[in-house]
mmCIF file of C-alpha atoms and ligand atoms in Angstrom:
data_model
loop_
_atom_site.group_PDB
_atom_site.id
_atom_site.type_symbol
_atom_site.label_atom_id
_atom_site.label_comp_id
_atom_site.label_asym_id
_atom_site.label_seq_id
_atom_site.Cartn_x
_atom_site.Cartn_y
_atom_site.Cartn_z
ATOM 1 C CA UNK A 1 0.000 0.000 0.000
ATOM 2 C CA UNK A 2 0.993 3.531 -0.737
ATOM 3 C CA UNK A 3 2.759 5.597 2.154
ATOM 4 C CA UNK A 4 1.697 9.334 2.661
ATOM 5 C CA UNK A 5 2.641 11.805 5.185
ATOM 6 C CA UNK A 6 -0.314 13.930 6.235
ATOM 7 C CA UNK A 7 1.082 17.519 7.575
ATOM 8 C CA UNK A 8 -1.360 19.299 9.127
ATOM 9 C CA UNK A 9 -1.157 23.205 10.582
ATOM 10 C CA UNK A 10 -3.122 23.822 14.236
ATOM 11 C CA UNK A 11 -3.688 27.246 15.218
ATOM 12 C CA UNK A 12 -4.185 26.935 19.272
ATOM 13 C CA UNK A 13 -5.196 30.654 20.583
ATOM 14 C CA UNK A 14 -2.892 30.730 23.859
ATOM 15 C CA UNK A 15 -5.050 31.027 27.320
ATOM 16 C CA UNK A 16 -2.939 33.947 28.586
ATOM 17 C CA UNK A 17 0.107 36.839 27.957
ATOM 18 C CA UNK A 18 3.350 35.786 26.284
ATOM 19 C CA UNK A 19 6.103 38.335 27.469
ATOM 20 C CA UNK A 20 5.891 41.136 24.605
ATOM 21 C CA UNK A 21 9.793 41.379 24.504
ATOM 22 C CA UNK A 22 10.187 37.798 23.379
ATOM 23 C CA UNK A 23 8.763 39.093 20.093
ATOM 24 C CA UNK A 24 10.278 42.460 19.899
ATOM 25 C CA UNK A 25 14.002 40.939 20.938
ATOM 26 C CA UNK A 26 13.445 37.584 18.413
ATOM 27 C CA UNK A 27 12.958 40.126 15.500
ATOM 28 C CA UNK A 28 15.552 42.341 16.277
ATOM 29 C CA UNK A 29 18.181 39.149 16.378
ATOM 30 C CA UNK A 30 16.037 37.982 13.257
ATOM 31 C CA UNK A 31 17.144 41.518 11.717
ATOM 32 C CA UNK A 32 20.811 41.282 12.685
ATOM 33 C CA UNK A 33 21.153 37.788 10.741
ATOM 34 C CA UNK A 34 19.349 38.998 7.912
ATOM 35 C CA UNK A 35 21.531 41.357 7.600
ATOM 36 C CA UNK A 36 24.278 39.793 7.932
ATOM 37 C CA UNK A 37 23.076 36.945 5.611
ATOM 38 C CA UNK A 38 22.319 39.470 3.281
ATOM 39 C CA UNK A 39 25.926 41.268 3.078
ATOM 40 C CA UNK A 40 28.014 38.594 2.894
ATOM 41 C CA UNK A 41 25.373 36.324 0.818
ATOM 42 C CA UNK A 42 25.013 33.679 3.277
ATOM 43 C CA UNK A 43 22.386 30.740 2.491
ATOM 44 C CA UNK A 44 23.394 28.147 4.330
ATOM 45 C CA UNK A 45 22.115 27.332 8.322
ATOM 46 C CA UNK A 46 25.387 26.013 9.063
ATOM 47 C CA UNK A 47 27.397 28.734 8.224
ATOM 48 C CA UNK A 48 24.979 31.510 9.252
ATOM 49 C CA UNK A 49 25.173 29.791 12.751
ATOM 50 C CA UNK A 50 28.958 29.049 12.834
ATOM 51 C CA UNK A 51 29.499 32.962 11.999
ATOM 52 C CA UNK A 52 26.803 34.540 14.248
ATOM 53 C CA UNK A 53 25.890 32.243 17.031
ATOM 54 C CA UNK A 54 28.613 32.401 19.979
ATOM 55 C CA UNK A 55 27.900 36.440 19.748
ATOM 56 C CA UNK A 56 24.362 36.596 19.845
ATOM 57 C CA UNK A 57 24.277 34.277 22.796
ATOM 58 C CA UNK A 58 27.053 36.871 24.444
ATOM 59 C CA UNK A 59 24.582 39.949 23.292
ATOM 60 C CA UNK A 60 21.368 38.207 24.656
ATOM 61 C CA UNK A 61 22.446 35.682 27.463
ATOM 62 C CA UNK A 62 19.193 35.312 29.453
ATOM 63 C CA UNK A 63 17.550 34.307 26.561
ATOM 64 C CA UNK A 64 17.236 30.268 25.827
ATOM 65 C CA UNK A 65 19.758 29.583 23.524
ATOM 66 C CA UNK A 66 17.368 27.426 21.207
ATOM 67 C CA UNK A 67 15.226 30.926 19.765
ATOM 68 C CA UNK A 68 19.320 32.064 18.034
ATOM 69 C CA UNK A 69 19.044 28.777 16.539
ATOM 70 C CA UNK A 70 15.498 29.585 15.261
ATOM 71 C CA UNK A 71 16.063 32.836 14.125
ATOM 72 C CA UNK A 72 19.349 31.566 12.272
ATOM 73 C CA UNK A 73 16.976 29.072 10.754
ATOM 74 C CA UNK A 74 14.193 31.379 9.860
ATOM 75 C CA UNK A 75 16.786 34.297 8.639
ATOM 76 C CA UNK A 76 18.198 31.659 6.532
ATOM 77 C CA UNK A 77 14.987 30.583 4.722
ATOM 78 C CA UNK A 78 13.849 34.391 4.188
ATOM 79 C CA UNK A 79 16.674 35.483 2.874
ATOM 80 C CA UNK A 80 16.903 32.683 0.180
ATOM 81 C CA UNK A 81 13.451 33.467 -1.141
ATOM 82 C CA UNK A 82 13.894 37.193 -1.198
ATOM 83 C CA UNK A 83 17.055 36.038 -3.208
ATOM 84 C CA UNK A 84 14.636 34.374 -5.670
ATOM 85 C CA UNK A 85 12.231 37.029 -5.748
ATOM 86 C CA UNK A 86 14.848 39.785 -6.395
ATOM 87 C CA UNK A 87 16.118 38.093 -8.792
ATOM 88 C CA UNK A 88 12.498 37.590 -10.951
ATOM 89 C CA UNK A 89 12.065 41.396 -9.923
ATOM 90 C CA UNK A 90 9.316 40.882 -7.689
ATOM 91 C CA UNK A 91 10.375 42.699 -4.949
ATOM 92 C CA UNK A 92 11.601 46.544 -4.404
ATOM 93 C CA UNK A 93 13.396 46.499 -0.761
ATOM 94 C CA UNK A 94 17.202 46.456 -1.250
ATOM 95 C CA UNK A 95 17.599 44.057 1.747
ATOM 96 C CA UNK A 96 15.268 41.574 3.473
ATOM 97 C CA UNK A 97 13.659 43.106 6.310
ATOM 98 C CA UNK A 98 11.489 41.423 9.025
ATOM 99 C CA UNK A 99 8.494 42.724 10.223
ATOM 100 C CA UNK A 100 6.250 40.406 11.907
ATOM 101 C CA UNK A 101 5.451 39.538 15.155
ATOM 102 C CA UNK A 102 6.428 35.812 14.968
ATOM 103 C CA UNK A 103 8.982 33.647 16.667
ATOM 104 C CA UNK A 104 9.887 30.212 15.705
ATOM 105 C CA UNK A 105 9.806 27.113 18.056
ATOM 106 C CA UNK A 106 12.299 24.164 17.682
ATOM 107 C CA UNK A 107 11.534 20.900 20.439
ATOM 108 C CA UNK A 108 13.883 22.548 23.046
ATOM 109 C CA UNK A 109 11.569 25.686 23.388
ATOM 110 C CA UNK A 110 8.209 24.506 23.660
ATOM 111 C CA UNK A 111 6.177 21.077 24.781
ATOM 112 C CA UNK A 112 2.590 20.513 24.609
ATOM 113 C CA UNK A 113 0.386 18.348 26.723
ATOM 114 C CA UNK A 114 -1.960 17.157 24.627
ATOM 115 C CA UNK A 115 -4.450 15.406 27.461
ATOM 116 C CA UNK A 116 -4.813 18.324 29.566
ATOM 117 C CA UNK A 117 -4.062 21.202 26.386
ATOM 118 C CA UNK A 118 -1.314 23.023 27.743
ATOM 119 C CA UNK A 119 1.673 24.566 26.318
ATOM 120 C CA UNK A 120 5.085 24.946 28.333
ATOM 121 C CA UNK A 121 7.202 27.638 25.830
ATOM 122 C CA UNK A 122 10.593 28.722 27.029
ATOM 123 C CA UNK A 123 11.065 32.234 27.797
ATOM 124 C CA UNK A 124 13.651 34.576 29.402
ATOM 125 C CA UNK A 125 14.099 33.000 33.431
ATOM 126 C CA UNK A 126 12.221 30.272 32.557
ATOM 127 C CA UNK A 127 9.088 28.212 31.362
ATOM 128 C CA UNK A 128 5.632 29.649 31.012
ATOM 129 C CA UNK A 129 2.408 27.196 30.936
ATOM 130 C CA UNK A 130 -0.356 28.153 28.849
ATOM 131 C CA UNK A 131 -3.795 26.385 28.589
ATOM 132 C CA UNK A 132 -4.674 25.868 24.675
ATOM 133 C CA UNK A 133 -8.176 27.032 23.389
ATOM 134 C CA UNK A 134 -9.198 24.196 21.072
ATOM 135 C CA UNK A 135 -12.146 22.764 18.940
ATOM 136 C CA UNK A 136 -13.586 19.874 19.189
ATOM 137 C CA UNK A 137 -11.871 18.744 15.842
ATOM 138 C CA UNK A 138 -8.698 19.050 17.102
ATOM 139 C CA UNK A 139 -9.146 15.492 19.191
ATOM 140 C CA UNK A 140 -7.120 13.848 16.513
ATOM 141 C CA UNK A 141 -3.567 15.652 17.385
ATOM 142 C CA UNK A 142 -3.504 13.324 20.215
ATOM 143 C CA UNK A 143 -2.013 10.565 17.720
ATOM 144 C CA UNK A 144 0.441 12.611 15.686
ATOM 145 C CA UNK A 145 3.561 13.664 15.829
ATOM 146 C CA UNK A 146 4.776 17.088 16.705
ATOM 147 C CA UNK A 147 7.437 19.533 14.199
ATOM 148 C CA UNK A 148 7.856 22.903 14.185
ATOM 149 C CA UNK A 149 5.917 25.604 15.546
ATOM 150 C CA UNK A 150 5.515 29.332 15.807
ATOM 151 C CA UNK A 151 4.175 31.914 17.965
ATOM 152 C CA UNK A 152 2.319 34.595 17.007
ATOM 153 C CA UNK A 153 0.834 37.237 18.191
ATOM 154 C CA UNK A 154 -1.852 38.965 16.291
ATOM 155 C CA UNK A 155 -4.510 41.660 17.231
ATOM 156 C CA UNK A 156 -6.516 39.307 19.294
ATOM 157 C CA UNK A 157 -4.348 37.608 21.184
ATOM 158 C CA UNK A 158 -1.178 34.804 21.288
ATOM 159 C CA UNK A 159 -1.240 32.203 19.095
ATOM 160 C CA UNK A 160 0.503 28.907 18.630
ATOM 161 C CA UNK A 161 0.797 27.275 15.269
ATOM 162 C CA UNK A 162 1.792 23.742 15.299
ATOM 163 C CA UNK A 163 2.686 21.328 11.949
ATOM 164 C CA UNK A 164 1.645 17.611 12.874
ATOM 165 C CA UNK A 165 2.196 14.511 10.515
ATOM 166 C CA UNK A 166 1.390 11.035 10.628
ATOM 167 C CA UNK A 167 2.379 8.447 8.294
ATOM 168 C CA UNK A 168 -0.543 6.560 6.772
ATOM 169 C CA UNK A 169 -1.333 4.175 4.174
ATOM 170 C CA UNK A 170 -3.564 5.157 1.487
ATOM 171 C CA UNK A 171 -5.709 2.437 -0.042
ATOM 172 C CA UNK A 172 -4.750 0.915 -4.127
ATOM 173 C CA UNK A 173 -6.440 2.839 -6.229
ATOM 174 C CA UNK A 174 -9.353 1.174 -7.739
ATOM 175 C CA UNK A 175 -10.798 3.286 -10.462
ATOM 176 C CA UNK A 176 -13.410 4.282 -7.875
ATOM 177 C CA UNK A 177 -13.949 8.265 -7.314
ATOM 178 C CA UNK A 178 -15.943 10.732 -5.871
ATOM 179 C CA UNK A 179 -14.731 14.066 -7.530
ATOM 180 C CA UNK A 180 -15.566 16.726 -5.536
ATOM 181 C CA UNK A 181 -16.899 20.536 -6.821
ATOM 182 C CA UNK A 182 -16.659 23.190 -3.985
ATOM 183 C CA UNK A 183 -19.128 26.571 -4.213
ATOM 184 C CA UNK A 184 -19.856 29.932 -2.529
ATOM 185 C CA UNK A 185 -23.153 28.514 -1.217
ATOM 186 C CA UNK A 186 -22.842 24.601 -1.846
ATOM 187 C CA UNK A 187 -20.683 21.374 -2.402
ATOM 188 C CA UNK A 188 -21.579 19.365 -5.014
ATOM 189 C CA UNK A 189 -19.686 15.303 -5.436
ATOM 190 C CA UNK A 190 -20.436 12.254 -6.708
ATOM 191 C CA UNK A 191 -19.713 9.991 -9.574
ATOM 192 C CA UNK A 192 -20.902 9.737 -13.734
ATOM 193 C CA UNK A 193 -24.165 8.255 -11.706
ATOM 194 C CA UNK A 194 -24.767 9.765 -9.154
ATOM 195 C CA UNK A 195 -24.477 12.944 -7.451
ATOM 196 C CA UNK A 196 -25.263 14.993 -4.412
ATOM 197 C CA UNK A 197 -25.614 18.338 -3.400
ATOM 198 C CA UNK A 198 -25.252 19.666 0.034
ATOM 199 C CA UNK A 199 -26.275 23.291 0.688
ATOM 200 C CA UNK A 200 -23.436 24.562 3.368
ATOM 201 C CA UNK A 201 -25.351 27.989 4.072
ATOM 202 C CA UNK A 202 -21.899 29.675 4.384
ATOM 203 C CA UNK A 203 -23.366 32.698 2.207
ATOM 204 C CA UNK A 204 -25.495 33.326 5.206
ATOM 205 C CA UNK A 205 -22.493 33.582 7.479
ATOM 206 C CA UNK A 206 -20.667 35.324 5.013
ATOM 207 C CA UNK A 207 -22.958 37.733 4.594
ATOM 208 C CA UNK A 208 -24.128 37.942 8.059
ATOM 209 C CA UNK A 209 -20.243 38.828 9.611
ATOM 210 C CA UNK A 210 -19.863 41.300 6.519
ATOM 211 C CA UNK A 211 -22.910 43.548 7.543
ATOM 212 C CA UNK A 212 -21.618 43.311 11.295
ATOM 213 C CA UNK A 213 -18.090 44.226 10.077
ATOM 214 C CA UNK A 214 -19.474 47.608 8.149
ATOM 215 C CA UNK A 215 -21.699 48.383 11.091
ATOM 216 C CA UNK A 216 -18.877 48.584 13.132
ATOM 217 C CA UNK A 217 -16.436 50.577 10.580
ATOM 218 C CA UNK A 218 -18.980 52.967 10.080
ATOM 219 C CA UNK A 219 -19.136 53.621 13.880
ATOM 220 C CA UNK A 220 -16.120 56.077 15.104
ATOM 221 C CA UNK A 221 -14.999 54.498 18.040
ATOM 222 C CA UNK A 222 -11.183 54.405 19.410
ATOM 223 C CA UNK A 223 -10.194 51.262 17.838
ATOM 224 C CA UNK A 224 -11.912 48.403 16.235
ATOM 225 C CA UNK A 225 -9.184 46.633 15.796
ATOM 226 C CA UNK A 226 -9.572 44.057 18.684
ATOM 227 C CA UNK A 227 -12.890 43.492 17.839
ATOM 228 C CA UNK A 228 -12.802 43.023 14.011
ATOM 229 C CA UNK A 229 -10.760 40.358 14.344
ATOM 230 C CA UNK A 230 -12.457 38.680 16.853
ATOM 231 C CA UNK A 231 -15.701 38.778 14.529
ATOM 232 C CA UNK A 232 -13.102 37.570 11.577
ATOM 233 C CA UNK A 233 -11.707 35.071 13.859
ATOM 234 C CA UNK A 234 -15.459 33.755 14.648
ATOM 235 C CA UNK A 235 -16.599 33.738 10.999
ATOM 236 C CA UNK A 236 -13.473 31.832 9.904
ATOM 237 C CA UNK A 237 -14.157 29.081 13.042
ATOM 238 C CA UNK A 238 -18.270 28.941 11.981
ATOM 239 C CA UNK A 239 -16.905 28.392 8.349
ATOM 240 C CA UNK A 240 -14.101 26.100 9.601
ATOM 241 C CA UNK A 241 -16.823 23.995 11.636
ATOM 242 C CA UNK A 242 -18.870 23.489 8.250
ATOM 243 C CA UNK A 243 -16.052 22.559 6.054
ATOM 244 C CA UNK A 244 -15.205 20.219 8.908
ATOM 245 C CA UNK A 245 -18.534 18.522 9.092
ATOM 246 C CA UNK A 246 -18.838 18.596 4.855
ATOM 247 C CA UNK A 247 -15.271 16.543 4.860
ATOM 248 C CA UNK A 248 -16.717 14.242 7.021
ATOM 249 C CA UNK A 249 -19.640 13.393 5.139
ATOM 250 C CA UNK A 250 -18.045 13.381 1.522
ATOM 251 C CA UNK A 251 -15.891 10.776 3.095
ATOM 252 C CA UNK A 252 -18.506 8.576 4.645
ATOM 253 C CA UNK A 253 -19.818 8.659 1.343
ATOM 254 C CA UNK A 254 -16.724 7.750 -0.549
ATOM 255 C CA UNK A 255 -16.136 4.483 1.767
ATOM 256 C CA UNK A 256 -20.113 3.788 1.320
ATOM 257 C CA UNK A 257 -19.040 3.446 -2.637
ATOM 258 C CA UNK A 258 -15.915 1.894 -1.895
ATOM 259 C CA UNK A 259 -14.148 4.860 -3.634
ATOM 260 C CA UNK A 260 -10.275 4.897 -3.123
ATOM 261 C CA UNK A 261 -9.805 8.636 -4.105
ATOM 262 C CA UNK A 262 -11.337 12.041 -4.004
ATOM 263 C CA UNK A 263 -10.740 14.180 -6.878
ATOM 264 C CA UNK A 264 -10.782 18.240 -6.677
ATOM 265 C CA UNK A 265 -10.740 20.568 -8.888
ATOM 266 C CA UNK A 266 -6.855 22.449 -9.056
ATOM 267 C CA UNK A 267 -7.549 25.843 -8.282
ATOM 268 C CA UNK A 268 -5.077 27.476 -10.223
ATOM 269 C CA UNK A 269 -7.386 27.695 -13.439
ATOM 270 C CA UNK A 270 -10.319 28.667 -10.624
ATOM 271 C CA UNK A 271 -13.540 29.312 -12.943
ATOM 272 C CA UNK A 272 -15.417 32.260 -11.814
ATOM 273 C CA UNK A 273 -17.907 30.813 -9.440
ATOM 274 C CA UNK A 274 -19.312 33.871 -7.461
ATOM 275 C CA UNK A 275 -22.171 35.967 -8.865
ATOM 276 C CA UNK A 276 -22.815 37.646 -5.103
ATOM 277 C CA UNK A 277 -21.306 41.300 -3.946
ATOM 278 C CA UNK A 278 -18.288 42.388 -5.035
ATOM 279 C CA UNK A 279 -17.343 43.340 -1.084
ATOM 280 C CA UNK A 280 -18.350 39.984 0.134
ATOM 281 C CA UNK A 281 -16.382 38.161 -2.352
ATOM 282 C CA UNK A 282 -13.046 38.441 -4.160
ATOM 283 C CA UNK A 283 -9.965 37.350 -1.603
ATOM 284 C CA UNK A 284 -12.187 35.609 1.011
ATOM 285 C CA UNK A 285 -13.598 33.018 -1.680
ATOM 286 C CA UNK A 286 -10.403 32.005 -2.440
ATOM 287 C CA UNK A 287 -9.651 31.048 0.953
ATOM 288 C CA UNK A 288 -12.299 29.359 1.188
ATOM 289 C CA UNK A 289 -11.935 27.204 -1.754
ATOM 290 C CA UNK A 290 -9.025 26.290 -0.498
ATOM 291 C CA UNK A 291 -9.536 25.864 3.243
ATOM 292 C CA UNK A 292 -12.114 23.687 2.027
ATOM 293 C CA UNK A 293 -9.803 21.651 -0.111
ATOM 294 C CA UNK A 294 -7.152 21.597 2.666
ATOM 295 C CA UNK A 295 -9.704 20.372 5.271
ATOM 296 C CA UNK A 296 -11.246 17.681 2.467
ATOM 297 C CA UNK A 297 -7.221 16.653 1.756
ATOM 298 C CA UNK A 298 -6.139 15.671 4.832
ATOM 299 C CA UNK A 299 -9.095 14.428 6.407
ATOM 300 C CA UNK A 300 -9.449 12.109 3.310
ATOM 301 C CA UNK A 301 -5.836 10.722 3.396
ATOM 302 C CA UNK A 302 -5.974 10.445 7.575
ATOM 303 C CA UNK A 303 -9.014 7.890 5.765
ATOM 304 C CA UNK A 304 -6.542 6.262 4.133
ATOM 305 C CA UNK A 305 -7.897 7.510 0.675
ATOM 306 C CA UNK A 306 -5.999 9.090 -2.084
ATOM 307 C CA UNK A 307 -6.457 12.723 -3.257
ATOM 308 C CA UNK A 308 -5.935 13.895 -6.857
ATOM 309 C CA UNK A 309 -6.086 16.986 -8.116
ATOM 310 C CA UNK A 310 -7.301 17.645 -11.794
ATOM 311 C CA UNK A 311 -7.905 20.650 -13.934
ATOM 312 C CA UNK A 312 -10.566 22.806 -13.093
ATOM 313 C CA UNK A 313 -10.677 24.948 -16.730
ATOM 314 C CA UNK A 314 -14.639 24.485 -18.497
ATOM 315 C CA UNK A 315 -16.021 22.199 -16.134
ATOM 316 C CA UNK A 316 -18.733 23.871 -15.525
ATOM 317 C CA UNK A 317 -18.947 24.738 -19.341
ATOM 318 C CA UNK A 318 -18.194 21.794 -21.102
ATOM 319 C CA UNK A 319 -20.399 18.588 -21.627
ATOM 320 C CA UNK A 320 -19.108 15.646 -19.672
ATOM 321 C CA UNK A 321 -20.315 13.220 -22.363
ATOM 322 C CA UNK A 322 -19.340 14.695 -25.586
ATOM 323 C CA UNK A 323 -17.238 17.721 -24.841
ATOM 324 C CA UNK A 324 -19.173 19.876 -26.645
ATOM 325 C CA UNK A 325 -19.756 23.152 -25.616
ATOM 326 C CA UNK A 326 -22.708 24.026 -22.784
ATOM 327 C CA UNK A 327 -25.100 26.671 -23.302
ATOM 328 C CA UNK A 328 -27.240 27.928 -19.889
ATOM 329 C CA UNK A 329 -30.583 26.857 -20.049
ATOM 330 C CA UNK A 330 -32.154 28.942 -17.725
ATOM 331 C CA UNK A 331 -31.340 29.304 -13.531
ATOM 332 C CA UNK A 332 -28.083 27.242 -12.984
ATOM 333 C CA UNK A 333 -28.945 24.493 -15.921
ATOM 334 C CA UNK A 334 -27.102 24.061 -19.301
ATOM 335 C CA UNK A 335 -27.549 22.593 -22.137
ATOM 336 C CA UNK A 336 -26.028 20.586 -25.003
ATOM 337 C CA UNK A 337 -27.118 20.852 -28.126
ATOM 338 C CA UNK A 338 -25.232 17.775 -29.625
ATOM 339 C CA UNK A 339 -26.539 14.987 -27.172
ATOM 340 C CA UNK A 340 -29.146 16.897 -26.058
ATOM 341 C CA UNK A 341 -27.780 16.407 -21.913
ATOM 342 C CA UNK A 342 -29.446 18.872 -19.487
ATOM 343 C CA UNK A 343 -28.611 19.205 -16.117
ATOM 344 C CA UNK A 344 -27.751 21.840 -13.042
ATOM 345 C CA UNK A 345 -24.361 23.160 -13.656
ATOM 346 C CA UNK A 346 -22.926 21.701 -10.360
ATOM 347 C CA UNK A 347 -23.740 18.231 -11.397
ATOM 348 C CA UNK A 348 -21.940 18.903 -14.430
ATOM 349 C CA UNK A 349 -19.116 20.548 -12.903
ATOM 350 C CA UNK A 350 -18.540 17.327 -11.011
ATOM 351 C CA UNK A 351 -18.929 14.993 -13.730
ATOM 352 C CA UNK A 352 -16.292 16.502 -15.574
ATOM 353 C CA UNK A 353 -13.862 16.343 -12.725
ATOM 354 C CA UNK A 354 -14.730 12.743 -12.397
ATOM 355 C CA UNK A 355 -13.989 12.008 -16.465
ATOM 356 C CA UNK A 356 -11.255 14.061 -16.285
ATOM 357 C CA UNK A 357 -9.344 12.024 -13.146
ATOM 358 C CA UNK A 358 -10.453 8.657 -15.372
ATOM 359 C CA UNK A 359 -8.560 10.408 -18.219
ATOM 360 C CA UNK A 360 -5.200 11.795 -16.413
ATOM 361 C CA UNK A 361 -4.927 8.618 -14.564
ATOM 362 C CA UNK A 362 -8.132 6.381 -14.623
ATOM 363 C CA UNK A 363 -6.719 4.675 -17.769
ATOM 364 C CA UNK A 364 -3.928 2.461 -15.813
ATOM 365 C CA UNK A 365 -5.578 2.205 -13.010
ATOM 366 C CA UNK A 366 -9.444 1.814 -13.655
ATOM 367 C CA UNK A 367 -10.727 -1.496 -11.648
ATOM 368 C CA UNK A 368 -12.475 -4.492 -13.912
ATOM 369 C CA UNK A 369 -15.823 -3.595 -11.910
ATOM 370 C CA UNK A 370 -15.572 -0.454 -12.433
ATOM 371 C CA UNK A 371 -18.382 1.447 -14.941
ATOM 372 C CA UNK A 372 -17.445 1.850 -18.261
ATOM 373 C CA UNK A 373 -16.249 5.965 -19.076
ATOM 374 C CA UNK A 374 -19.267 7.116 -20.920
ATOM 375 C CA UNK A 375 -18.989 8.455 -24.536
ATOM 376 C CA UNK A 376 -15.759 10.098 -26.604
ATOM 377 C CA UNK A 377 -15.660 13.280 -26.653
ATOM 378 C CA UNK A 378 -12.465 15.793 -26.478
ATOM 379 C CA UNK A 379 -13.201 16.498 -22.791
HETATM 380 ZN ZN1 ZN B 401 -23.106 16.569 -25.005
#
């Protein structure tokens, strides 16, 4: 069976104060490595920590050793992709500056405590505990294994970010699929024979946390800040909890049909799928498509199921069984004119995705049982 390593990001909000000079002192050392890095062109960990270490430790000696390694780390891997950007033009700055409020953890500067949620991070004089604030969803972290993490402090509050993996085995493929078409409003996945539509109601939400985010602008008050992003941060969890719940179901499904992958659409050739307000739309869709697809990636392969990506251009246009073109047929249906197939653009949308994964790679792999592709066509 096929090995994959699922990496997975938590973001724990921290029960408490992390001492503000940890951040301001890690980006200052972050600063004096980038700098240095960047005038004598240094790429490499090793030498960026032979050169610098033994005097930042004499500069800052009540802070644990482990956060120079970090920032050596860190300065390292900024300063190599502001090298590559620089060099396609892409960025103005002369030299790589860092801005952020974020520190980076190695094993010797934090622990966590997954059975009672607490967080022991190493700071000047010592250890501070911090409860995590969780969800529900994040029961599974108890059987991973812990890498690197960062803290973060944003307008609301501390923050720890955490990368888990797991190793897992992913099941043969089988020629069995449930491709997978993500909306502003709904989710759409199935198979050529069947397919189901779940309503998510995020539009609602959306729409809802928008009109509460212009009341609140249009108010003069002394600063919104803090609260914005608390109504961001809630929005993003609501939207989080449906996308969680959605995965879930898509993959009961997919075991129901004995599927062995789940096939999404590759959002770099994203069709235009909104039709709502301008304001509500543009940059937050995309993260949603996406959050979506990261939720639906991992929690398929942690099922032991593979995940393929196909091209996303026309298909929502095209006809899944000729590959002729579609023409809309009144609210949300198209036509074809050459075989005459009508049916609700989402259902087509997923078709397609499901002909095109039994194209890219269905050919090899397609199981004896498995249905027959349907038709020609140029897809
Ligand atoms: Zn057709």
């Amino acid at each position: 069976m096929p090995l994959e390593t699922v990496k997975l990001t938590a973001s724990f909000k921290l029960d408490g104060l992390l001492p503000q000079g940890l951040f301001s002192t890690y980006r200052e050392i972050l600063n004096q490595l980038l700098d240095y890095a960047w005038a004598k062109g240094v790429t490499s960990f090793k030498r960026l920590k032979a050169e610098k270490y033994y005097e930042l430790r004499a500069k800052y000696p009540s802070l644990p050793s482990h956060y120079i390694y970090t920032a050596c780390q860190m300065a390292c891997s900024i300063y190599k992709s502001f090298r590559k950007l620089k060099k396609r033009g892409l960025v103005k700055a002369e030299k790589p500056v860092f801005k952020r409020q974020v520190v980076m953890l190695d094993n010797h500067l934090f622990s966590l405590n997954l059975e009672v949620w607490e967080a022991s991070i190493a700071v000047e004089n010592g250890r501070i505990k911090l409860k995590l604030l969780h969800g529900t969803y994040h029961e599974k972290f108890k059987e991973m294994k812990i890498g690197q993490a960062w803290l973060v402090k944003s307008e609301d509050g501390f923050y720890l970010k955490v990368v888990f993996s797991k190793t897992v085995e992913l099941v043969e493929l089988n020629g069995r699929t449930i491709a997978v078409d993500v909306n502003e409003n709904n989710v759409a996945f199935g198979s050529m024979e069947r397919v189901r539509n779940i309503e998510t109601g995020e539009r609602v939400i959306r729409t809802a946390y928008f009109l509460k985010r212009r009341r609140l602008q249009s108010k003069p008050r002394l600063n919104e800040k803090p609260l914005l992003a608390k109504y961001r941060g809630r929005e993003r969890r609501r939207v989080e909890y449906i996308y969680h719940k959605l995965a879930n179901q898509i993959i009961a499904y997919a075991k129901e049909e004995s599927a062995s992958a789940i096939v999404l659409e590759d959002l770099k050739n994203m069709r235009k799928k909104s039709r709502g307000s301008k304001a509500i739309n543009g940059r937050l869709n995309r993260w949603s498509f996406r959050k979506f697809q990261e939720i639906m990636e991992y929690k398929a392969e942690l099922a032991g199921l593979n995940v393929v990506y196909v091209d996303a251009k026309g298909t929502s246009s095209l006809c899944p069984i000729c590959g002729e073109k579609l023409s809309p047929n009144g609210y949300r249906q198209m036509k074809c004119r050459k075989c005459s197939l009508e049916q609700d653009r989402d259902i087509i949308a997923v078709k397609n995705l499901f002909r095109r994964y039994q194209m890219d790679v269905g050919a090899s792999s397609v199981h004896p049982e498995s249905p027959p592709m349907i038709g020609g066509g140029k897809g």
